[in-house]
Coordinates of C-alpha atoms in Angstrom, one line a residue:
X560 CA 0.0 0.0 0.0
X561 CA 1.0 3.5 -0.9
X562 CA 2.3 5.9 2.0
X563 CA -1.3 7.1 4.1
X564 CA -1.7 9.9 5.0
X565 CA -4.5 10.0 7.4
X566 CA -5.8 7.1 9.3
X567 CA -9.2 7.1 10.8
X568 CA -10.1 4.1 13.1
X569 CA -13.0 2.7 15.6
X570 CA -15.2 4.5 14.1
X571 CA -18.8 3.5 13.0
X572 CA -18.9 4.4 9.2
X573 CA -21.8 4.8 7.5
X574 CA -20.5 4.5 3.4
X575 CA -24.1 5.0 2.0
X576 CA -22.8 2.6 -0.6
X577 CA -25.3 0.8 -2.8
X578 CA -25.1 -2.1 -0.5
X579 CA -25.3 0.4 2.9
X580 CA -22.0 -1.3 4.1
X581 CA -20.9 -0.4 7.7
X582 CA -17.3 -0.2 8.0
X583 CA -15.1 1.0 11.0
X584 CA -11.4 1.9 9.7
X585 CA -10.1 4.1 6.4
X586 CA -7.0 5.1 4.8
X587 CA -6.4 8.2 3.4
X588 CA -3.8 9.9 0.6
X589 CA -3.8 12.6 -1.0
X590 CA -7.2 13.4 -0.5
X591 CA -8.9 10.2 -1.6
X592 CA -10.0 6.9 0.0
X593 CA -7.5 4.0 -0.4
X594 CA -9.1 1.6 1.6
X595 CA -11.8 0.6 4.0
X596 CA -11.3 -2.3 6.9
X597 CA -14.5 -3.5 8.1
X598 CA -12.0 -3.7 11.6
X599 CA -12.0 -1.0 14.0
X600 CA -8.1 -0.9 13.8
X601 CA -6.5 -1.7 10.3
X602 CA -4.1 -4.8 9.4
X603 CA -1.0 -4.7 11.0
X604 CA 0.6 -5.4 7.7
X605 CA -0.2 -1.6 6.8
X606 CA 2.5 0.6 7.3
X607 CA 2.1 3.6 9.1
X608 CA 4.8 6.0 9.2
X609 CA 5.2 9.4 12.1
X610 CA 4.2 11.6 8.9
X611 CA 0.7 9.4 9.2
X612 CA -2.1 11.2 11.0
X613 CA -4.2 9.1 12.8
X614 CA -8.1 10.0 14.3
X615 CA -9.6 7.9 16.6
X616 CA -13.0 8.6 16.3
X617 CA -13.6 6.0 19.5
X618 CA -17.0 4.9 18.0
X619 CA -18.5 8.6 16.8
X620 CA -20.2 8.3 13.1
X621 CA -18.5 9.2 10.0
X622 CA -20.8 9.6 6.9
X623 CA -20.3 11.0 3.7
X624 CA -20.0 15.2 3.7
X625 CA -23.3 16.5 3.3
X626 CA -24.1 17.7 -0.3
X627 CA -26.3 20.7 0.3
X628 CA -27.9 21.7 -3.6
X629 CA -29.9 24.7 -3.1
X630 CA -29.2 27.8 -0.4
X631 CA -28.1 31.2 -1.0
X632 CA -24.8 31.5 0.9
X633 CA -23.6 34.8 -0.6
X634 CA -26.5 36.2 0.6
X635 CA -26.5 34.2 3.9
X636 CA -22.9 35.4 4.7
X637 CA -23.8 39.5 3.7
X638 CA -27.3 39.6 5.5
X639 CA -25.1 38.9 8.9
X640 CA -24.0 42.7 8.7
X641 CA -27.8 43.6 8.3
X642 CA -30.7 44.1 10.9
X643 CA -32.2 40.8 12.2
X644 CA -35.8 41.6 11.5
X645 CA -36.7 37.9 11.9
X646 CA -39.0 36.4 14.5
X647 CA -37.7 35.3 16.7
X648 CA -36.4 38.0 17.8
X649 CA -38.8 39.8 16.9
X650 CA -42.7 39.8 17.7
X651 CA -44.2 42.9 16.0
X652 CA -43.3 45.4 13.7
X653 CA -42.6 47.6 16.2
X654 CA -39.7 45.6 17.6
X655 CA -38.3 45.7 13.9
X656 CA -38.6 49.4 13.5
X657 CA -36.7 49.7 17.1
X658 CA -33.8 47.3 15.8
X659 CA -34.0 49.8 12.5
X660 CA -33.9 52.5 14.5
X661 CA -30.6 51.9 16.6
X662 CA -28.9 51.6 13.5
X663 CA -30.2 54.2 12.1
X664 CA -28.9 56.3 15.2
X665 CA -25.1 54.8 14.8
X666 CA -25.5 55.0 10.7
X667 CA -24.6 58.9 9.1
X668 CA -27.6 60.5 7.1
X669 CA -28.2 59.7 4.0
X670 CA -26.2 56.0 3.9
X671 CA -29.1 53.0 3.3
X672 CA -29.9 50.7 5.9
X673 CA -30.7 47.0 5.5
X674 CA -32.4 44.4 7.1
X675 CA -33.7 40.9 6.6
X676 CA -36.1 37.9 7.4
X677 CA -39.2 39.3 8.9
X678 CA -42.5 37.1 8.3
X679 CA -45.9 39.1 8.0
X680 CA -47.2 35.9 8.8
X681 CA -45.8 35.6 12.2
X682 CA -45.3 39.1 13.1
X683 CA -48.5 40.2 15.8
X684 CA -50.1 42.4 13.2
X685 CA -50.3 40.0 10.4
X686 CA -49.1 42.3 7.4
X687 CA -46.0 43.7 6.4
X688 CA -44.2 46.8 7.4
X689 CA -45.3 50.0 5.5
X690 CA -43.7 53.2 4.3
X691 CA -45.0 55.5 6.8
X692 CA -44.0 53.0 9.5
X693 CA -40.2 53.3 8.1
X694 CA -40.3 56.9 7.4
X695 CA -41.0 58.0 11.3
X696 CA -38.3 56.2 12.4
X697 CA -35.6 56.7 9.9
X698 CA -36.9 59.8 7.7
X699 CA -32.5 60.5 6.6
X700 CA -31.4 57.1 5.6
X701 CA -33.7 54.9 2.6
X702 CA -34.7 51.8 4.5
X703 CA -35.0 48.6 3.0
X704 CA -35.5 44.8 4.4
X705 CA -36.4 41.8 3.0
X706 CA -38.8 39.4 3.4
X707 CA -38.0 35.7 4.9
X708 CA -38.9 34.1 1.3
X709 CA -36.5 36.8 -0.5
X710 CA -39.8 37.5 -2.7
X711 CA -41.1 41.2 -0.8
X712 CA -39.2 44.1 0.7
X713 CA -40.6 46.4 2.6
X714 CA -38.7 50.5 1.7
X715 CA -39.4 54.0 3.0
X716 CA -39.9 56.8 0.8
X717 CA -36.6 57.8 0.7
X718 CA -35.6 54.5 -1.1
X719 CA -38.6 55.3 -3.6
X720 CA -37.5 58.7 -4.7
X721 CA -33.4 57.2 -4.7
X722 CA -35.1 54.1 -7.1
X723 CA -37.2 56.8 -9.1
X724 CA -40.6 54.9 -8.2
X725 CA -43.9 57.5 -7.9
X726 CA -47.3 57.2 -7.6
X727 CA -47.3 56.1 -11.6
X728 CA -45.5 53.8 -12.1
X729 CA -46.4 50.4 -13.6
X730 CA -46.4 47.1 -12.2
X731 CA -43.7 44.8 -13.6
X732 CA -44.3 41.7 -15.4
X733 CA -44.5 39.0 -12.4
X734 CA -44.6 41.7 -9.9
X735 CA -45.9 44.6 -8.4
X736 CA -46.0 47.2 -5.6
X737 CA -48.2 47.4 -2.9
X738 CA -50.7 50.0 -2.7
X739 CA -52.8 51.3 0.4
X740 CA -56.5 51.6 0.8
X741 CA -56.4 55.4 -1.3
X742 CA -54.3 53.5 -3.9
X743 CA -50.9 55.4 -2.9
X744 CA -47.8 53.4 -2.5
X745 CA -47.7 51.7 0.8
X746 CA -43.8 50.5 0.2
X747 CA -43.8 47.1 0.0
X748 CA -42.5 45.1 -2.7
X749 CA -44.2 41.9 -4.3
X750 CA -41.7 39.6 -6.1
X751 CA -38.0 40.1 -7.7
X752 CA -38.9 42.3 -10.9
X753 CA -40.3 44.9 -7.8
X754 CA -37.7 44.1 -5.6
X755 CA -35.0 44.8 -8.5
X756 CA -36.3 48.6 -9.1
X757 CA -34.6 49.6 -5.6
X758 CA -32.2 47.2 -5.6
X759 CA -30.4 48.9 -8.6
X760 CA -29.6 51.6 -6.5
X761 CA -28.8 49.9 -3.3
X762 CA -24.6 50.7 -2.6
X763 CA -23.0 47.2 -4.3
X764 CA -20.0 45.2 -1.4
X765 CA -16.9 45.2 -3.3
X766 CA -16.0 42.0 -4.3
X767 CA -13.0 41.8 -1.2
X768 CA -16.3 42.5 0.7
X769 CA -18.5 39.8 -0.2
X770 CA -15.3 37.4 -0.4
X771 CA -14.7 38.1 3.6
X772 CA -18.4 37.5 4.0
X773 CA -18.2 34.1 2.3
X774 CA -15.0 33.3 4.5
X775 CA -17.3 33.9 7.6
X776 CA -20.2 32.2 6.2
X777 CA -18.6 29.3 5.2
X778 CA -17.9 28.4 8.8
X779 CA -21.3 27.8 9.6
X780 CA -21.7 25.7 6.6
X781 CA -18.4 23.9 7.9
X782 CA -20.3 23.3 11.3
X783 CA -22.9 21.3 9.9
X784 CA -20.7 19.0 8.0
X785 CA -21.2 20.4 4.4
X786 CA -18.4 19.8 1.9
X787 CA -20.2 20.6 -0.8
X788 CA -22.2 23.6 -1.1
X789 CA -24.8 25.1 -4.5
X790 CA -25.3 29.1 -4.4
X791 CA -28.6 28.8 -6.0
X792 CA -28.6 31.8 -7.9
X793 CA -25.2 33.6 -8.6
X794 CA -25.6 37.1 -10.1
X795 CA -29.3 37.1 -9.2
X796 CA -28.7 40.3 -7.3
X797 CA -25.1 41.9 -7.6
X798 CA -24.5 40.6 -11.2
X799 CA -21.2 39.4 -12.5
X800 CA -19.8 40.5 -9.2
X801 CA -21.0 38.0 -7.2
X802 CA -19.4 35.4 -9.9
X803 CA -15.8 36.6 -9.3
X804 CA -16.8 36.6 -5.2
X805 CA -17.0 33.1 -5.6
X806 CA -14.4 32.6 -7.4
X807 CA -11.9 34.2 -5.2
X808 CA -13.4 32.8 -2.3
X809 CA -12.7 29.2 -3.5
X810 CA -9.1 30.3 -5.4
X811 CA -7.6 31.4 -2.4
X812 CA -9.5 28.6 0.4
X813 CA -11.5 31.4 2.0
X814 CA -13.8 29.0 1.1
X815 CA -13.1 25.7 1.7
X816 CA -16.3 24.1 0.4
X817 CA -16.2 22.7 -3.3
X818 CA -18.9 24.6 -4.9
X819 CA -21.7 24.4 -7.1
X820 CA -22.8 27.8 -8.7
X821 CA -26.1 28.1 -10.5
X822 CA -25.9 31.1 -12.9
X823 CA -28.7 33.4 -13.1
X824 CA -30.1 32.8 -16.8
X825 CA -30.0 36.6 -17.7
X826 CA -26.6 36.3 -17.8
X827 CA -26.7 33.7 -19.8
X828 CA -28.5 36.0 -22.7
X829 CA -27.4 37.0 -26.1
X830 CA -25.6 40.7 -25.4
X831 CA -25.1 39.7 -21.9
X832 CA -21.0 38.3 -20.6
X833 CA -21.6 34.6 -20.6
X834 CA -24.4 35.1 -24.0
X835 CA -22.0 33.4 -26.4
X836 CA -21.1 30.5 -24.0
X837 CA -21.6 27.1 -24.0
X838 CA -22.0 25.4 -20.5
X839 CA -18.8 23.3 -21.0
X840 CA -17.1 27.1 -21.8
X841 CA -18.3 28.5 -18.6
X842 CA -17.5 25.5 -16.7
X843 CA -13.9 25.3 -17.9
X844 CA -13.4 29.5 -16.8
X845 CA -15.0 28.6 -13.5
X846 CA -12.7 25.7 -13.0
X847 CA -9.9 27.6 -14.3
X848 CA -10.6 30.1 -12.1
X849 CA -10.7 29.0 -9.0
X850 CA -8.3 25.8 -8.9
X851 CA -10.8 23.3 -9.4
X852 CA -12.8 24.5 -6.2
X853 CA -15.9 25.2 -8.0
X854 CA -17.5 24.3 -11.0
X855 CA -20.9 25.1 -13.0
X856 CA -23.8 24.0 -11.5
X857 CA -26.9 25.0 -13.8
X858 CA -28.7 28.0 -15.3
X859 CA -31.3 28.9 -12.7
X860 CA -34.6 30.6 -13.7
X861 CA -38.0 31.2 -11.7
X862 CA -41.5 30.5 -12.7
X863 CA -43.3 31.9 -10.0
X864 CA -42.9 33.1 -5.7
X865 CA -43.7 32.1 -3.0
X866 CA -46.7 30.1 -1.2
X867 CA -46.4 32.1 2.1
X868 CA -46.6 35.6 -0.3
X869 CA -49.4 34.4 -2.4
X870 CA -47.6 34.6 -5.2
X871 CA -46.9 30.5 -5.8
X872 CA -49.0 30.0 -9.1
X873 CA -51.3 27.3 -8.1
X874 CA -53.9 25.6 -10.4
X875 CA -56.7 26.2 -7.9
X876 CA -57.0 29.7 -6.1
X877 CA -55.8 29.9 -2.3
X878 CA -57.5 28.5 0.7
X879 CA -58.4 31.7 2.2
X880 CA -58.4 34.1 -1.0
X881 CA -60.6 32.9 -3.7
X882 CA -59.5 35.2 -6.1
X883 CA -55.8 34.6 -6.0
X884 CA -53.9 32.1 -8.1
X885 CA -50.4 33.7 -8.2
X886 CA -48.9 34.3 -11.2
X887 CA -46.2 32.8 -13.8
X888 CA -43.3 34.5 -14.1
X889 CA -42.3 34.0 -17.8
X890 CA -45.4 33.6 -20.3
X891 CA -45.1 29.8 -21.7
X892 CA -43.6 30.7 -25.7
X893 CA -40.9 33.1 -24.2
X894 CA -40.1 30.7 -21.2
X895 CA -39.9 27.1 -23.8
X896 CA -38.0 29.0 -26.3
X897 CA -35.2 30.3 -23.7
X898 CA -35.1 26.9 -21.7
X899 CA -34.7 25.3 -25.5
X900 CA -31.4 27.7 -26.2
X901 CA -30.2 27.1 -22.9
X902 CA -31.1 23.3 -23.6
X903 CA -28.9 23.1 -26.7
X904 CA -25.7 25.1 -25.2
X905 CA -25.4 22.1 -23.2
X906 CA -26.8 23.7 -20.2
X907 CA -28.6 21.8 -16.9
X908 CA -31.4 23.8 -16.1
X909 CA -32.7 24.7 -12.6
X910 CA -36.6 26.3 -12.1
X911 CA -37.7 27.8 -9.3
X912 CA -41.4 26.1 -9.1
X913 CA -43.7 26.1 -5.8
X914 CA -47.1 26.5 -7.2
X915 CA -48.0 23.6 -9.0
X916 CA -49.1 25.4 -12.2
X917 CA -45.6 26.9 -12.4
X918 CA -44.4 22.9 -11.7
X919 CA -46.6 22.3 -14.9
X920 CA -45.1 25.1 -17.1
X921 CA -41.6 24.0 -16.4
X922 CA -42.4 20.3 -17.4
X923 CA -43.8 21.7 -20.3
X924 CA -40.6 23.8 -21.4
X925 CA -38.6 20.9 -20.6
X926 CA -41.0 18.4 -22.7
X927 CA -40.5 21.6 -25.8
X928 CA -36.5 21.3 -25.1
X929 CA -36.3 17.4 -25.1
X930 CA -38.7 17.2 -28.2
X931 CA -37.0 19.9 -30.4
X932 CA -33.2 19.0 -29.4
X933 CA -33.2 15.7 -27.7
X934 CA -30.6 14.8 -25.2
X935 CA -30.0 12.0 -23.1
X936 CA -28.9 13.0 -18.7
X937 CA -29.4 16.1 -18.8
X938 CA -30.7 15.8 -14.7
X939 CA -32.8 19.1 -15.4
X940 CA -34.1 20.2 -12.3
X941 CA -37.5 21.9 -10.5
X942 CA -36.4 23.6 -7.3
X943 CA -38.8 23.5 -4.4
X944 CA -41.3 21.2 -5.7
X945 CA -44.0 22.2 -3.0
X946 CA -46.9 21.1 -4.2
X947 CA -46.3 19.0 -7.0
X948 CA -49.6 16.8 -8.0
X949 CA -49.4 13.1 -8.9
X950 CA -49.7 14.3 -12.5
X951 CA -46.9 16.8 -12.0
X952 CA -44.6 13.9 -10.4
X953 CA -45.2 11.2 -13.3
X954 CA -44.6 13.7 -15.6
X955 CA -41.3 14.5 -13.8
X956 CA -40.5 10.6 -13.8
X957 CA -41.3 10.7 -17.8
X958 CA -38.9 13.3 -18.8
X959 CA -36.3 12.0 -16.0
X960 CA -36.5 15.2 -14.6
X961 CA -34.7 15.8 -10.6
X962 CA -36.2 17.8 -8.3
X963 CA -34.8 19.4 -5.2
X964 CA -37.1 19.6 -2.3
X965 CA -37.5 22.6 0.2
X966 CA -38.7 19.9 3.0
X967 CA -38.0 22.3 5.5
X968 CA -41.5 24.2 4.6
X969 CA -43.2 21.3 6.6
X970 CA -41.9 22.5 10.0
X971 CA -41.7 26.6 9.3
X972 CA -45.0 27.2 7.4
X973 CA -46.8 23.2 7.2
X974 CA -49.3 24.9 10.1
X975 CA -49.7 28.5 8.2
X976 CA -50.1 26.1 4.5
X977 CA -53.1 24.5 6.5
X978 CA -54.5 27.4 7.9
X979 CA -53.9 30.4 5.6
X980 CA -52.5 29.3 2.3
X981 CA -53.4 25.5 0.7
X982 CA -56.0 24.3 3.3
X983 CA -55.9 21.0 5.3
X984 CA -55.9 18.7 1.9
X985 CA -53.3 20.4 -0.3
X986 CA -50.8 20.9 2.8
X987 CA -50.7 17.6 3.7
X988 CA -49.2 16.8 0.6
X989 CA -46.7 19.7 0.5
X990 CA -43.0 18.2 -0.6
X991 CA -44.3 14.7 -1.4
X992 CA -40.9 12.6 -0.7
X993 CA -43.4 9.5 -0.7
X994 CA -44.7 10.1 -3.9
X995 CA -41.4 11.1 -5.3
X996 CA -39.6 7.5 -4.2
X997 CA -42.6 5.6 -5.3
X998 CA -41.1 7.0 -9.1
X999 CA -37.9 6.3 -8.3
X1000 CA -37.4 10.3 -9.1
X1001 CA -33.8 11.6 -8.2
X1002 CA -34.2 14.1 -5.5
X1003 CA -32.4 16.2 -2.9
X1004 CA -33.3 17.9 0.5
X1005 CA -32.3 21.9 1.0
X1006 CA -32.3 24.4 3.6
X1007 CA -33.0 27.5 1.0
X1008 CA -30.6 28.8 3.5
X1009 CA -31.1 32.2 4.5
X1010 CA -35.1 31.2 4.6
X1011 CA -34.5 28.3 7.2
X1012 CA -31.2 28.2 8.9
X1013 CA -28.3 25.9 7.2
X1014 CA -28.6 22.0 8.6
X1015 CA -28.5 19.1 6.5
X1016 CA -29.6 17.1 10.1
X1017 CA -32.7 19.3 10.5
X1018 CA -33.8 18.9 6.8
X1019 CA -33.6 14.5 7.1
X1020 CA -35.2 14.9 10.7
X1021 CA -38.0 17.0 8.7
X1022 CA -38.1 14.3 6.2
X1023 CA -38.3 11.5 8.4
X1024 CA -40.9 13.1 10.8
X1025 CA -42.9 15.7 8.4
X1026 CA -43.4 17.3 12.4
X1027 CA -44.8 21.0 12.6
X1028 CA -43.5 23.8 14.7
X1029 CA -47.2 23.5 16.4
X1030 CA -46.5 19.7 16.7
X1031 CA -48.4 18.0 14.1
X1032 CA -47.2 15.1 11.8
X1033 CA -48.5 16.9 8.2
X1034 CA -49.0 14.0 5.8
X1035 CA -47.3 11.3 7.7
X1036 CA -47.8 9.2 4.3
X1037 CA -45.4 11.1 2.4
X1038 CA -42.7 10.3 5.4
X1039 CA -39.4 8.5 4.3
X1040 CA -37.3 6.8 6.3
X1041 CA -33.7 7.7 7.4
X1042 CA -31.3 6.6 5.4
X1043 CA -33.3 7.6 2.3
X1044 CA -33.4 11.0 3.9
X1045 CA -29.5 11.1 4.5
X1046 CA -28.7 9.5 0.7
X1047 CA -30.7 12.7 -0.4
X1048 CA -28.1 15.0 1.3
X1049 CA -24.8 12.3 0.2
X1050 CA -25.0 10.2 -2.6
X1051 CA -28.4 11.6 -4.3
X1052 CA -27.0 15.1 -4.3
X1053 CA -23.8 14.1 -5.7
X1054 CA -25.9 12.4 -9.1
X1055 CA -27.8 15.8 -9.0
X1056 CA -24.3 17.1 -9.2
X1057 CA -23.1 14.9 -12.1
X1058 CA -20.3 13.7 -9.6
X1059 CA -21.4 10.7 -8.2
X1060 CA -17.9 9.0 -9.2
X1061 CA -16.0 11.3 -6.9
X1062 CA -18.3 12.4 -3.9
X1063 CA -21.4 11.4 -1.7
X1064 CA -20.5 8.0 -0.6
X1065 CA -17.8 6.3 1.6
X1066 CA -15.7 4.2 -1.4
X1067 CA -12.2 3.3 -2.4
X1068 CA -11.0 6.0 -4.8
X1069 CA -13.9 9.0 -4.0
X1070 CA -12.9 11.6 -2.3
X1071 CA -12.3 11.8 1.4
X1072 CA -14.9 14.1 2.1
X1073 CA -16.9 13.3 5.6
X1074 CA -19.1 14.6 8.7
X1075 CA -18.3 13.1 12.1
X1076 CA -21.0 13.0 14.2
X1077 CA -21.6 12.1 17.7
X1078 CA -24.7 9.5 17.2
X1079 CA -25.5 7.5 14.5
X1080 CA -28.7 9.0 12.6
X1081 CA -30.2 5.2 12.0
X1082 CA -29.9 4.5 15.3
X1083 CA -31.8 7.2 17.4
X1084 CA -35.4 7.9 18.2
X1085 CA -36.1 9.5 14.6
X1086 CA -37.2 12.8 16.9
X1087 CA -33.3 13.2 17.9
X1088 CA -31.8 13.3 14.8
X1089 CA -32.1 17.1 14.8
X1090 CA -30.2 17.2 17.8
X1091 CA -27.2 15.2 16.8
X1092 CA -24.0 17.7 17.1
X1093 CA -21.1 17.6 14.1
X1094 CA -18.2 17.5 15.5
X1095 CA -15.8 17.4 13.0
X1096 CA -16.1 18.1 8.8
X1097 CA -13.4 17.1 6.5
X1098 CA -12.7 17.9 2.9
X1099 CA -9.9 16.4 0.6
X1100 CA -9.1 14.2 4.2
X1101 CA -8.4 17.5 5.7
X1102 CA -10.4 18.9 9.0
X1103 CA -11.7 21.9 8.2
X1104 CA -14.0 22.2 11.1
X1105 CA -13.9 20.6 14.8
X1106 CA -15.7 21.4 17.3
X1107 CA -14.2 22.6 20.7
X1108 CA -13.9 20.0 22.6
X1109 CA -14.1 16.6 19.8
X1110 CA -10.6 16.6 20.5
X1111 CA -10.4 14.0 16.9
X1112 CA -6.8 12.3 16.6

């Protein structure tokens, strides 16, 4: 045997190999897994030398590093220099405009101020933040904060007349602004094309900026054992900016993730940088560009919003608003023919769909695309998948088409989905993992991260108990069982990823890539597995992360 690097022993592995082998001893070398010993202590033929390191897990778990394929970590790692408008901490929109405020105080005139995460739907008053509200308590600075789902903002005037936005102006295709009882703007912001008017003139970071963010973000990722990570949505914001971000971040190891980077289509259009590109070009520059650290993930596109904002497009109106069906993003000629050019370049394509009319449109531009330029794997994607229909999922299993599934809605908004949005019969089968096995449909869990905090644990123990934050089991019959749940955050994510050869399981020759835990997720009271710690995540066989106190080695 070659010279080893790093020696891991008594450890309980889980390899989430086709067979589910358990193992307790691996071998290391330069990076990659040499061998496995179902002993806890290897032969004593193999030769270990003082340059050799060796970690004693003394019985902890290792499993495969968790493969997270849709979160927003760029804007995860800037919104931690924002206001926390979230709840918790906060109850009402008066404790918001007093976390505003005492920034506002400490911030000079005239400069914006930011904020993120609050949820009309769990705030006291049940509605969103208006104008006047952030014009009394910060009438010098243009206020703007975002909405938990990243679909609304809620601005002052200030931020209005900076953006150029007056009583006239038009609502954007797939968006609108928000008007009071007299019809005058009331500030909020319904959907990205609104959100993108003040956004324009919102101060950009500087790339070193958002590059030290991703070095502080990325240690939270590291925490919960993620060693690969997919930005879904690069440039969606900031532009080509948030591109060379990335790419720095990974160059240099400020990152240590591997990443994934789904590029924002319009980027991807004729005029536009990347226009002329096919994806094999762009993946080649990102490679290039950041020592093999990152690499193409997809173009990413949206069909609709969000459930929570009413804006989901949904076949049948709302539960508690008859007159609301939300509303499709792209119209259906525009949408096939850009998913066909994309298509042909040699793309993957990646669809924001939660209403289950915008799940039927993008099955339908896909079905245009296969039919007019056939192509065999091309692991297309729908992200969210919410509320998918039986029709929606065979159609899916026709055109092989992989979805990645925002389980986490069953615990943050499965009791609001009964009660406000999709009524008792449609929220019970919210993020059908059930359905979606039955078809044998390739799938992945995600965190959406900064919508519901980063935790590849939280989203299998979501998976596995479909529980509530009011405590109730939301169609237990689309439940999976747990190591289904934990191959959709391993070995599923790395076939979404087109690297199942290198990553997601424990086997000779992939990459050493692992989370140590401190209980074995398939065998704990299914309610615990949230609670399991990481104490330790390593990439290319080197610990990135440990917590204080693991004391690994």
């Amino acid at each position: 045997m070659d010279k080893i690097d790093t020696l891991i022993t008594n450890a309980n592995i889980l390899t989430l190999d086709e067979q589910n082998s358990i193992a307790h001893s691996l071998a290391i070398t330069d990076g990659r897994i040499i061998e496995i010993w179902q002993e806890s202590e290897p032969p004593a033929s193999v030769r270990i030398t003082s340059n050799t390191e060796v970690l004693n897990l003394k019985g902890k778990t290792l499993i495969p590093g968790f493969i997270d394929t849709h979160n927003h970590i760029l804007m995860y790692s800037l919104n931690k220099n924002k206001v926390n408008c979230s709840t918790p901490p906060n109850e009402s929109i008066d404790d918001i405009l007093q976390r505003i405020k005492v920034k506002a105080n400490s911030t000079p005139k005239g400069q914006w101020l930011e904020g993120y995460g609050y949820d009309d739907t769990l705030l006291k008053e049940q509605r969103h933040p208006t104008r006047e509200e952030l014009d009394q308590i910060a009438p010098d600075h243009p206020v703007f904060i975002t909405h938990i789902s990243s679909h609304f903002a809620a601005v002052n005037s200030k931020a209005l007349e900076l953006a150029g936005v007056d009583e006239q102006i038009k609502n954007p295709q797939g968006g609108f602004f928000g008007r009071d009882k007299n019809g005058r703007l009331d500030g909020v912001l319904h959907e990205i094309p609104a959100l993108e008017y003040v956004q324009k003139v919102i101060p950009v970071p500087t790339v070193d900026e958002m590059v030290a963010a991703l070095g502080e973000g990325s240690k939270d990722y590291l925490a919960q054992g993620i060693t690969t990570n997919a930005d879904a949505g690069v440039g969606l914001f900031l532009g080509e900016s948030e591109l060379e971000a990335h790419l720095i971040a990974a160059q240099k190891g400020i990152n240590p993730m591997h990443s994934q980077l789904m590029i924002i289509h319009t980027l991807l259009r004729e005029g536009e940088k990347f226009g002329n590109f096919t994806a094999e070009q762009l993946n080649e520059e990102i490679m290039n560009a950041s020592n093999g650290k990152a690499c193409l993930d997809s173009a990413k596109m949206f069909q609709d919003g969000s459930i929570q904002g009413l804006t989901g497009a949904l076949r049948e109106p709302y539960y508690n608003n008859a007159d609301v069906v939300g509303e499709l993003l792209h119209f259906q000629e525009a949408f096939n023919e850009e998913i066909l050019d994309l298509h042909k370049r040699g793309f993957r394509v990646t669809i924001h769909g939660n209403g289950d009319r915008a799940i039927g449109s993008i099955l339908e531009g896909y079905a245009f695309a296969q039919e007019k330029s056939p192509r065999d794997d091309h692991r297309h994607r729908i992200e969210h998948v919410q509320t998918a229909t039986i029709d929606d999922l065979d159609n899916m299993q026709k055109l092989r088409v992989a979805g990645s599934v925002f389980i986490n809605h069953v615990y943050y908004w499965g009791d609001r989905h009964k009660r406000l949005f999709l009524g008792p019969e449609r929220s019970r089968r919210i993020s059908p993992l059930a359905d979606i096995v039955k078809r044998d449909i390739l799938f992945t869990l995600h965190s959406d991260c900064p919508v519901t905090p980063i935790s590849p644990l939280f989203s299998v123990w979501a998976a596995v108990n479909r529980l509530t934050k009011e405590g109730e089991v939301l169609g237990p019959e689309q439940k999976i069982d747990v190591v289904t749940a934990l191959k959709s955050m391993t070995i599923y994510g790395a076939y979404m990823n087109f690297s199942e050869d290198t990553v997601g399981s424990i086997e000779i020759g992939k990459r050493a890539d692992f989370a140590v835990l401190d209980k074995d997720p398939t065998n704990v009271d299914p309610l615990e597995i949230k609670d399991i710690t990481v104490e330790a995540t390593l990439i290319d066989g080197k610990k990135v992360y440990e917590k204080q106190g693991a004391l690994l080695g």
